[in-house]
Amino acid sequence: MSGELTQSILKRIIRQVGLECAAQGQSLSETLVAFMVKAVVLDPRNDFNMDRTLTENEMQDLIQLCVTRLLDTTNPSLSTIKMQVYFDMNYANRDELLSEQERVLEGKLASVVRAITESGPRTQEEMENVYQKIVTYVLLRSGLGSPTDIEAVREVTAALQSIFPQTEMITFISLSKKDKEQQLKDLAMLVTGIRLYNKQCQKGGSCIDDLPGILSEAIPSATRTLDERLSSCRLLAHRYTALLEAVQQDPQRFSQLRFLKLKEALFSVRQYEAFLCILQSNAITSAQEVESLDVQFEAAMMLLKNTVQDKTSIESREVFPLFMELSKLWTGFQDEMLLLSFLTNMADNLQQFLEIQSQLFPEEMLTSLLEGVTVKSDVERIKETMETRVNVSDFTNQEWLFPETTDNFDQLLIQYHGFCAHSVGVKGITLPGNPAIGILKHKEKYYVFSSKEAAYIFAEDPDKFIQLNIEKAKKYAELIQLLELRHQFEYLVPHAQARKASKSSMKPPLKCESGTQTDTHILPPTIVRSYEWNEWELRRKAIKLANLRRMLTHSMQTDLSHMRRENCTQVYLPKDAGTQTKRDNSSNVPKPQIFLKGLRGGSSPTTHMVAVDLTRPLDET
């Protein structure tokens, strides 16, 4: 908006409009009120001068106009704007949704992780308490059961003890905080893989849902629901378009339709169709992802069975990676369940913004009005113009693109969400453009048309019709998002400065407390402390240095100081030595053996004794 309408005045008006709507029983979001305030100021029919500051009376008129439009529940334009605000505030793509879910999960587990990693158990009882907390963390992290489910707790405890017995708690406690957190995540994945394998072997896992089976039924059902809603809203858009064309051809016959806000109803249905197409595309992506996960999961489970078989023991380096792969694939199934639930809720909540259509245009009224009117679908309109094509030779200063002459023709970014660039501003109707007629490239932007005649008229003065489309969007603010004109109305989108360029978001900016600190001196100091600017000080230092050259250093010792000098001595450590002073020796001498003969006497009266020496000589011993 204009710089004259300052933020303080704008906030005051938004707050006052919100209070008056709340007093009437309508509690509206600040984002919706802000969008409506800026849309009312932008509408040229309200005659607000944006080049000067609003007076007090103009501010009161603006507030009353905003309150009136916000309380007019029979206006399809309000329903469309509410739908746009709701979608922008709540929709998130796959990556954003999964990252947000991971952040929420980390927040829920933060207290448990902190209690495990920051504890310093000493006794056996404290060790057991920390181990039980690890069991709780593994159970919560996997999402396969509740800590209050005794059966699930037993399964997790048994699986955890098989890979991480309590005897390893001492080693775990000695790790750093970061290593503990990483090991907790690894343990959670291993336990999840073990439980999934046991469930496949019918040895447990009673509390684990069959996510592949659930998704194989839920995704086709959700896709069918989206297809049905798309078909019904497209049929409604085709009927509204046929009626608007009939009104322009025969205003007298359909004079009563001027007061039924048929254009606003068409814009609302087209916006609803655009949002459903986004959800349908996400559902198709989820179906393809689930199909891929099914194949990978079956292959991983088969490989694990072949590796384990009936072995009583197996090396962890062989089986642990397989368990972790199972856990990763199962997490993919859980993510798809989350995405499917999100898409289903979004589709159900969008349905409420289309309820006003049946109130304004009941089936009986539409049937009677459409008598004698040909209703054409978007596909039929495109088929009718497939054989017509712009003749490039008719234009000298315009560049036209065709499928056979342009690379990546289907990937060109078409303006106005693919609607005819001529019919929007001139007729106020959103007709589907046919690229086969020819795509006009004007100022690095691409435009399509619903007929050859519309293309020729637009090409005569593109800037004129582009401005007509902008003026039409000023009257119908819901066209800004439907026709993707946000880059031309940045000031209209609430908090546009905080919005991503790639996403049509109208969310308020995230706020947080933050602080910064800078060093006093980032670079090392370069001050030369010895520098002197005073000439006399330099002379004084020079004289001092000159005097030092003539000085001698003397030293002497006194009776009191001579014992204070540093002395050192060197000694030799005693060495190990041994001496022998005695030798043990022995000798062996023969035993004397002397025998006497003749001591007993004999026949002779005289005794003759003979000594016989039988002792062995020394040299024989």
XYZ file of C-alpha atoms in Angstrom:
621
model
C 0.000 0.000 0.000
C 0.951 3.652 -0.061
C 3.599 4.817 2.357
C 1.100 7.351 3.705
C -0.916 4.574 5.299
C 1.652 3.799 7.964
C 1.901 0.524 9.792
C 0.677 2.049 13.039
C -2.522 3.330 11.411
C -2.993 0.016 9.642
C -2.632 -1.949 12.876
C -5.104 0.355 14.569
C -7.674 -0.196 11.816
C -7.130 -3.965 11.836
C -7.555 -4.105 15.598
C -10.731 -2.018 15.489
C -12.238 -4.141 12.686
C -11.422 -7.313 14.601
C -13.062 -5.978 17.777
C -16.245 -4.938 15.980
C -16.498 -8.309 14.223
C -15.984 -10.086 17.551
C -18.756 -7.968 19.055
C -21.032 -9.265 16.270
C -20.140 -12.864 17.143
C -17.542 -13.407 14.388
C -14.064 -14.231 15.665
C -11.720 -13.732 12.717
C -7.966 -14.134 12.392
C -5.757 -11.082 12.169
C -4.442 -12.266 8.814
C -7.938 -12.371 7.293
C -8.816 -8.942 8.687
C -5.566 -7.425 7.422
C -6.133 -8.835 3.945
C -9.674 -7.487 3.858
C -8.614 -4.014 5.019
C -6.013 -3.729 2.292
C -8.395 -5.188 -0.314
C -11.073 -2.603 0.546
C -8.569 0.236 0.266
C -7.345 -1.158 -3.043
C -10.821 -1.437 -4.586
C -11.317 1.675 -6.758
C -15.087 1.504 -6.214
C -14.576 2.533 -2.574
C -12.799 5.752 -3.656
C -10.009 5.788 -1.068
C -7.172 8.099 -2.064
C -3.965 6.196 -1.440
C -1.731 9.214 -2.136
C -2.454 10.969 1.146
C -3.090 10.216 4.784
C -6.586 9.020 5.581
C -8.706 11.365 7.648
C -10.559 10.232 10.746
C -13.865 10.055 8.866
C -12.274 8.036 6.061
C -10.833 5.651 8.616
C -14.271 5.124 10.153
C -15.767 4.545 6.697
C -13.008 2.047 5.959
C -13.664 0.193 9.220
C -17.401 -0.001 8.525
C -16.854 -1.252 4.976
C -14.481 -3.948 6.211
C -16.862 -5.034 8.970
C -19.759 -5.167 6.497
C -17.822 -7.344 4.039
C -16.478 -9.631 6.767
C -19.955 -10.181 8.201
C -21.599 -10.806 4.811
C -21.635 -14.599 4.977
C -23.691 -14.804 1.758
C -20.875 -13.366 -0.361
C -18.857 -16.010 -2.271
C -15.944 -13.560 -2.407
C -15.559 -13.702 1.379
C -15.676 -17.496 1.320
C -12.962 -17.535 -1.342
C -10.695 -15.220 0.646
C -11.238 -17.314 3.785
C -10.372 -20.415 1.770
C -7.184 -18.812 0.482
C -6.116 -17.663 3.936
C -6.832 -21.080 5.421
C -4.866 -22.886 2.728
C -1.882 -20.557 2.965
C -1.813 -20.784 6.757
C -2.127 -24.561 6.951
C -0.781 -26.164 3.791
C 2.777 -27.448 3.691
C 4.541 -29.549 1.086
C 6.050 -32.955 1.819
C 9.471 -31.754 2.916
C 8.112 -28.993 5.139
C 5.558 -31.265 6.774
C 8.037 -34.067 7.476
C 10.672 -31.685 8.819
C 8.065 -30.111 11.088
C 7.010 -33.551 12.301
C 10.650 -34.419 13.044
C 11.029 -31.169 14.958
C 7.907 -31.895 17.013
C 9.113 -35.424 17.759
C 12.517 -34.137 18.870
C 10.752 -31.662 21.140
C 8.660 -34.391 22.747
C 11.706 -36.592 23.311
C 13.954 -33.768 24.525
C 13.165 -34.278 28.205
C 13.753 -38.048 28.007
C 17.001 -37.596 26.074
C 18.177 -34.994 28.563
C 17.389 -37.275 31.492
C 19.430 -40.079 29.888
C 22.429 -38.148 28.594
C 22.892 -35.851 31.590
C 22.503 -38.481 34.304
C 25.480 -39.910 36.141
C 24.250 -43.128 37.792
C 26.495 -44.677 40.405
C 24.481 -47.397 42.081
C 22.900 -50.431 40.485
C 19.426 -49.059 41.101
C 20.262 -45.809 39.314
C 21.664 -47.823 36.400
C 18.383 -49.716 36.097
C 16.392 -46.481 36.154
C 18.436 -45.037 33.287
C 18.040 -48.294 31.361
C 14.256 -48.101 31.755
C 14.365 -44.554 30.403
C 16.261 -45.835 27.376
C 13.482 -48.395 26.852
C 10.906 -45.583 27.020
C 12.896 -43.485 24.550
C 13.196 -46.367 22.082
C 9.462 -47.017 22.289
C 8.506 -43.380 21.791
C 11.032 -42.855 19.017
C 9.804 -45.811 16.993
C 6.124 -44.931 17.362
C 5.282 -48.631 17.647
C 3.241 -48.752 20.812
C 2.713 -46.794 23.982
C 4.824 -46.782 27.175
C 1.633 -47.759 29.026
C 1.274 -50.927 26.926
C 2.936 -53.669 28.987
C 3.243 -56.030 26.028
C 4.996 -53.390 23.921
C 7.364 -52.523 26.789
C 8.279 -56.205 27.198
C 9.025 -56.581 23.495
C 11.208 -53.495 23.432
C 13.050 -54.526 26.584
C 13.753 -58.004 25.222
C 14.973 -56.642 21.884
C 17.105 -53.999 23.568
C 18.736 -56.478 25.926
C 19.747 -58.641 22.970
C 21.829 -55.800 21.473
C 22.496 -53.589 24.484
C 22.598 -55.489 27.779
C 22.719 -53.622 31.064
C 26.371 -54.567 31.484
C 27.215 -52.056 28.734
C 25.710 -49.161 30.682
C 29.109 -48.312 32.144
C 30.544 -47.826 28.663
C 27.495 -45.824 27.617
C 27.796 -43.457 30.580
C 31.415 -42.685 29.722
C 30.470 -41.382 26.249
C 30.061 -37.715 25.393
C 26.587 -36.189 25.197
C 26.635 -36.097 21.397
C 27.743 -39.728 21.154
C 25.036 -40.766 23.607
C 22.340 -39.095 21.519
C 23.595 -40.781 18.366
C 23.729 -44.181 20.051
C 20.179 -43.727 21.332
C 18.972 -43.131 17.767
C 20.873 -46.185 16.538
C 19.418 -48.338 19.302
C 15.911 -47.158 18.477
C 16.375 -48.119 14.817
C 17.854 -51.519 15.674
C 15.075 -52.363 18.113
C 12.463 -51.282 15.566
C 14.029 -53.520 12.936
C 14.132 -56.472 15.357
C 10.473 -56.024 16.299
C 9.430 -55.797 12.643
C 11.360 -58.976 11.880
C 9.761 -60.751 14.838
C 6.327 -59.627 13.643
C 7.055 -61.050 10.209
C 8.102 -64.326 11.861
C 4.953 -64.248 14.026
C 6.985 -64.071 17.212
C 5.588 -60.778 18.478
C 4.564 -57.357 17.222
C 0.907 -57.647 18.144
C 0.758 -53.898 18.816
C 2.330 -52.979 15.436
C -0.191 -51.893 12.799
C 0.026 -53.212 9.264
C 0.874 -49.859 7.701
C 1.489 -51.172 4.159
C -1.920 -52.817 4.155
C -3.627 -49.754 5.617
C -2.001 -47.440 3.084
C -2.841 -49.729 0.156
C -6.526 -49.236 1.006
C -6.524 -45.660 2.322
C -4.655 -43.949 -0.522
C -6.950 -45.204 -3.328
C -9.951 -44.240 -1.196
C -8.593 -40.736 -0.633
C -7.750 -40.404 -4.315
C -11.272 -41.428 -5.316
C -12.736 -38.889 -2.904
C -10.572 -36.122 -4.355
C -11.508 -37.157 -7.900
C -15.202 -37.035 -7.062
C -14.909 -33.596 -5.490
C -12.876 -32.355 -8.422
C -15.461 -33.614 -10.886
C -18.333 -31.961 -9.020
C -16.568 -28.607 -8.648
C -15.480 -28.639 -12.307
C -19.038 -29.336 -13.379
C -20.150 -26.380 -11.267
C -17.461 -24.180 -12.836
C -18.566 -25.226 -16.342
C -22.179 -24.350 -15.518
C -21.260 -20.953 -14.075
C -19.082 -20.200 -17.101
C -21.891 -21.123 -19.505
C -24.336 -18.886 -17.611
C -21.927 -15.931 -17.622
C -21.386 -16.285 -21.355
C -25.165 -16.493 -21.848
C -25.648 -13.319 -19.768
C -23.182 -11.441 -21.971
C -24.950 -12.671 -25.129
C -28.527 -12.062 -23.867
C -28.553 -9.664 -20.883
C -32.340 -9.300 -20.923
C -33.063 -12.975 -20.454
C -30.718 -13.381 -17.522
C -31.198 -9.990 -15.926
C -31.854 -11.532 -12.506
C -28.363 -13.046 -12.456
C -26.787 -9.606 -12.075
C -27.672 -9.641 -8.390
C -26.577 -13.207 -7.647
C -22.804 -12.606 -7.709
C -22.215 -15.298 -10.280
C -18.673 -14.142 -11.055
C -17.649 -14.367 -7.402
C -19.129 -17.860 -7.284
C -17.112 -18.871 -10.371
C -13.893 -17.522 -8.857
C -14.585 -19.426 -5.649
C -15.130 -22.715 -7.467
C -12.013 -22.208 -9.596
C -9.933 -21.545 -6.482
C -11.343 -24.645 -4.822
C -10.463 -26.626 -7.937
C -6.881 -25.314 -7.873
C -6.410 -26.340 -4.237
C -7.890 -29.793 -4.871
C -5.475 -30.269 -7.778
C -2.570 -29.572 -5.434
C -3.873 -32.115 -2.918
C -4.523 -34.640 -5.694
C -0.959 -34.264 -6.952
C 0.344 -34.921 -3.443
C -1.883 -37.983 -3.135
C -0.519 -39.390 -6.406
C 3.032 -38.792 -5.194
C 2.223 -40.610 -1.953
C 0.790 -43.560 -3.879
C 3.965 -43.843 -5.947
C 6.128 -43.567 -2.833
C 4.174 -46.272 -1.003
C 4.445 -48.585 -3.994
C 8.226 -48.113 -4.008
C 8.433 -48.633 -0.244
C 6.474 -51.884 -0.503
C 8.968 -53.332 -2.974
C 11.979 -52.238 -0.943
C 10.513 -53.496 2.334
C 9.758 -56.932 0.941
C 13.259 -57.187 -0.524
C 14.899 -56.089 2.744
C 12.809 -58.538 4.771
C 13.649 -61.404 2.419
C 17.377 -60.588 2.601
C 17.201 -60.506 6.396
C 15.451 -63.879 6.524
C 18.057 -65.433 4.273
C 20.834 -63.973 6.406
C 19.403 -65.084 9.751
C 17.617 -68.325 8.794
C 17.818 -70.742 11.751
C 21.194 -69.609 13.075
C 21.510 -69.406 16.836
C 24.139 -66.668 16.610
C 25.219 -64.260 13.911
C 27.721 -61.442 13.708
C 26.295 -58.007 14.412
C 28.091 -56.406 11.450
C 26.061 -58.604 9.110
C 22.604 -58.246 10.588
C 22.586 -54.770 12.182
C 22.601 -52.870 8.851
C 19.623 -54.950 7.710
C 17.659 -54.134 10.861
C 18.401 -50.442 10.412
C 17.294 -50.585 6.776
C 13.986 -52.117 7.857
C 13.546 -49.318 10.377
C 14.209 -46.626 7.758
C 11.663 -48.134 5.372
C 9.084 -48.399 8.137
C 9.659 -44.739 8.983
C 8.806 -44.034 5.342
C 5.461 -45.803 5.820
C 4.817 -43.752 8.948
C 5.584 -40.551 7.041
C 3.131 -41.510 4.312
C 0.454 -42.138 6.941
C 1.077 -38.656 8.315
C 0.930 -37.096 4.845
C -2.262 -38.949 3.969
C -3.936 -37.825 7.187
C -2.858 -34.261 6.493
C -4.202 -34.302 2.923
C -7.486 -35.829 4.027
C -7.995 -33.204 6.732
C -7.138 -30.398 4.316
C -9.626 -31.678 1.750
C -12.361 -32.052 4.379
C -11.771 -28.565 5.783
C -11.782 -26.968 2.325
C -15.208 -28.459 1.694
C -16.824 -26.049 4.162
C -15.912 -23.013 2.056
C -18.022 -24.321 -0.840
C -21.212 -24.810 1.153
C -22.441 -21.331 0.217
C -22.684 -22.418 -3.423
C -25.610 -24.723 -2.769
C -27.362 -21.947 -0.848
C -26.972 -19.288 -3.524
C -27.517 -21.577 -6.504
C -29.674 -24.582 -5.636
C -29.773 -27.415 -8.132
C -33.332 -26.537 -9.213
C -32.372 -22.919 -9.969
C -29.323 -23.936 -11.991
C -31.316 -26.468 -13.967
C -33.960 -23.922 -14.875
C -31.425 -21.241 -15.778
C -29.432 -23.622 -17.966
C -32.389 -24.530 -20.163
C -31.311 -23.892 -23.739
C -27.718 -23.119 -22.691
C -24.869 -25.318 -23.883
C -22.509 -26.279 -21.093
C -18.996 -26.991 -22.301
C -16.265 -28.543 -20.228
C -12.686 -27.265 -20.235
C -11.598 -30.309 -22.227
C -14.270 -29.691 -24.872
C -13.303 -26.037 -25.190
C -9.657 -26.972 -25.753
C -10.574 -29.633 -28.309
C -12.592 -27.095 -30.299
C -9.547 -24.853 -30.693
C -6.887 -27.521 -31.253
C -6.943 -26.975 -35.020
C -6.654 -23.188 -34.813
C -3.275 -21.544 -34.514
C -1.860 -18.042 -34.575
C -0.194 -17.051 -37.835
C 3.206 -15.724 -36.821
C 3.551 -13.723 -40.029
C 0.667 -11.503 -38.880
C 2.864 -10.083 -36.122
C 6.149 -8.303 -36.529
C 7.031 -7.360 -32.954
C 5.585 -10.313 -31.046
C 7.211 -13.637 -30.254
C 4.997 -16.734 -30.377
C 5.960 -20.162 -29.043
C 4.696 -23.536 -30.280
C 5.287 -27.132 -29.104
C 7.366 -28.184 -32.108
C 9.642 -25.136 -31.998
C 10.185 -24.717 -28.261
C 12.172 -26.890 -25.877
C 10.465 -27.775 -22.592
C 7.222 -26.356 -23.918
C 5.144 -28.017 -21.188
C 7.329 -26.532 -18.443
C 6.851 -22.868 -19.339
C 5.495 -20.748 -16.500
C 2.146 -19.566 -17.852
C 0.645 -16.383 -16.411
C -2.796 -16.219 -14.781
C -2.697 -19.874 -13.665
C -3.204 -21.009 -17.260
C -6.411 -19.034 -17.821
C -7.043 -16.977 -20.945
C -5.222 -13.637 -20.574
C -7.919 -11.833 -22.579
C -11.141 -13.142 -21.044
C -10.190 -12.341 -17.428
C -9.962 -8.579 -17.818
C -12.508 -8.114 -20.614
C -15.245 -10.606 -19.713
C -14.428 -11.336 -16.089
C -14.521 -15.064 -16.829
C -11.822 -17.631 -16.169
C -11.644 -19.610 -19.398
C -8.954 -22.275 -19.823
C -6.173 -21.286 -22.190
C -5.037 -23.581 -24.997
C -1.239 -23.563 -25.510
C -1.689 -25.199 -28.921
C -3.055 -21.897 -30.265
C 0.280 -20.324 -29.438
C 1.939 -18.912 -26.351
C 2.700 -15.206 -26.457
C 6.023 -14.185 -24.941
C 5.816 -10.599 -23.755
C 8.441 -9.028 -21.483
C 9.806 -12.453 -20.524
C 6.332 -13.672 -19.480
C 4.087 -16.200 -21.184
C 0.361 -15.880 -21.938
C -2.187 -18.351 -23.323
C -5.617 -17.778 -24.828
C -8.940 -19.551 -25.222
C -9.337 -18.729 -28.926
C -7.390 -17.387 -31.858
C -9.467 -14.197 -31.871
C -8.645 -13.507 -28.212
C -4.967 -14.051 -28.927
C -4.997 -11.521 -31.802
C -6.836 -8.898 -29.760
C -4.513 -9.276 -26.793
C -1.377 -9.183 -28.953
C -2.359 -5.783 -30.392
C -1.715 -4.095 -27.054
C -0.624 -6.552 -24.346
C 0.142 -3.874 -21.751
C -3.401 -2.535 -22.007
C -4.998 -5.902 -21.279
C -2.475 -6.712 -18.562
C -3.531 -3.512 -16.832
C -7.192 -4.475 -17.301
C -6.489 -7.760 -15.513
C -4.843 -5.854 -12.666
C -7.847 -3.544 -12.383
C -10.135 -6.574 -12.334
C -8.055 -8.036 -9.483
C -8.440 -4.779 -7.558
C -12.223 -5.176 -7.708
C -12.136 -8.881 -6.879
C -9.309 -9.380 -4.393
C -9.615 -13.160 -4.550
C -8.217 -13.027 -8.102
C -4.833 -11.958 -6.781
C -4.059 -15.456 -5.584
C -6.174 -17.317 -8.115
C -4.409 -15.636 -11.053
C -1.036 -15.632 -9.247
C -0.681 -11.841 -9.275
C 1.041 -11.608 -5.891
C 4.220 -10.151 -7.401
C 2.154 -7.140 -8.503
C 0.356 -6.788 -5.169
C 3.098 -7.502 -2.650
C 1.802 -4.785 -0.371
C -1.616 -6.438 -0.240
C -0.401 -9.751 1.134
C -0.113 -9.572 4.927
C 3.467 -9.743 6.119
C 4.732 -10.153 2.576
C 8.248 -9.256 3.587
C 8.485 -12.501 5.574
C 6.910 -14.699 2.912
C 8.986 -17.000 0.763
C 9.146 -16.036 -2.865
C 8.305 -19.564 -3.969
C 5.222 -19.942 -1.820
C 2.028 -17.924 -1.798
C 1.966 -17.645 1.943
C 0.096 -15.088 4.016
C 1.448 -16.310 7.347
C 2.647 -13.815 9.945
C 6.398 -13.789 10.468
C 7.883 -16.044 13.096
C 9.194 -14.096 16.070
C 11.877 -15.079 18.525
C 14.159 -13.516 21.067
C 17.667 -13.171 19.691
C 20.893 -11.443 20.529
C 24.227 -10.772 18.902
C 27.656 -10.040 20.297
C 30.720 -8.723 18.511
C 34.320 -8.570 19.627
C 35.759 -5.207 20.566
C 38.688 -5.759 18.224
C 38.111 -8.439 15.612
C 41.622 -8.075 14.157
C 44.746 -8.390 16.336
C 45.976 -5.003 17.652
C 48.625 -3.240 15.565
C 49.555 -0.530 18.074
C 53.338 -0.022 18.375
C 53.865 0.623 22.059
C 57.438 1.812 21.552
C 56.423 4.622 19.219
C 57.129 8.148 20.476
C 55.990 11.327 18.836
C 57.850 13.608 21.272
C 61.293 14.582 19.931
C 62.670 15.351 23.386
C 61.616 11.955 24.654
C 63.463 10.343 21.769
C 66.567 12.390 22.625
C 66.345 11.323 26.249
C 66.223 7.638 25.244
C 69.176 8.136 22.861
C 71.319 9.681 25.629
C 70.373 6.851 27.940
C 71.452 4.266 25.364
C 74.730 6.126 24.744
C 75.502 6.126 28.454
C 74.835 2.415 28.702
C 77.583 1.711 26.161
C 80.196 3.097 28.572
C 78.929 1.182 31.551
C 80.699 -1.961 32.941
C 79.130 -4.757 34.882
C 80.946 -5.844 38.066
C 80.297 -8.784 40.331
C 81.726 -9.840 43.704
C 81.105 -12.300 46.492
C 80.945 -11.737 50.207
C 80.893 -14.007 53.199
C 77.121 -13.798 53.211
C 76.602 -14.492 49.556
C 79.195 -17.044 48.579
C 77.061 -19.909 49.845
C 74.153 -18.849 47.663
C 75.693 -19.724 44.379
C 74.367 -22.622 42.362
C 76.385 -25.784 42.706
C 76.017 -29.144 41.103
C 77.736 -32.466 41.691
C 77.734 -35.705 39.818
C 77.744 -39.099 41.534
C 77.780 -42.618 40.231
C 74.940 -44.834 41.358
C 76.005 -48.160 42.986
C 76.146 -51.018 40.536
C 75.013 -54.579 41.136
C 78.013 -56.994 41.639
C 78.581 -60.390 43.153
C 81.625 -62.508 44.396
C 82.135 -66.229 45.212
C 84.298 -67.121 48.209
C 83.692 -70.877 48.717
C 83.398 -73.923 46.527
C 81.655 -77.092 47.541
C 83.574 -80.311 46.617
C 83.568 -83.981 47.586
C 85.700 -87.137 47.198
C 85.084 -90.911 47.499
C 87.686 -93.323 49.025
C 87.440 -97.116 48.916
C 86.154 -98.894 51.956
C 88.844 -101.004 53.574
C 88.114 -104.775 53.336
C 90.670 -106.899 55.241
C 89.940 -110.555 56.126
C 91.890 -112.787 58.601
C 92.277 -116.522 57.829
C 93.070 -119.209 60.344
C 91.608 -117.706 63.487
C 89.485 -120.780 64.199
C 92.396 -123.104 64.137
C 92.556 -126.419 62.422
C 94.055 -129.953 62.677
C 97.404 -128.534 63.440
C 97.985 -127.502 67.044
C 99.647 -124.362 65.890
C 97.470 -121.590 64.636
C 98.627 -119.954 61.485
C 96.726 -116.668 60.716
C 96.955 -115.101 57.334
C 95.688 -111.471 56.602
C 94.029 -111.024 53.217
C 93.565 -107.358 52.024
C 90.698 -107.091 49.510
C 90.463 -103.258 49.514
C 90.076 -101.841 45.986
C 92.740 -99.475 44.704
C 92.011 -95.720 44.604
C 92.269 -95.486 40.837
C 89.397 -97.949 40.489
C 86.933 -96.012 42.577
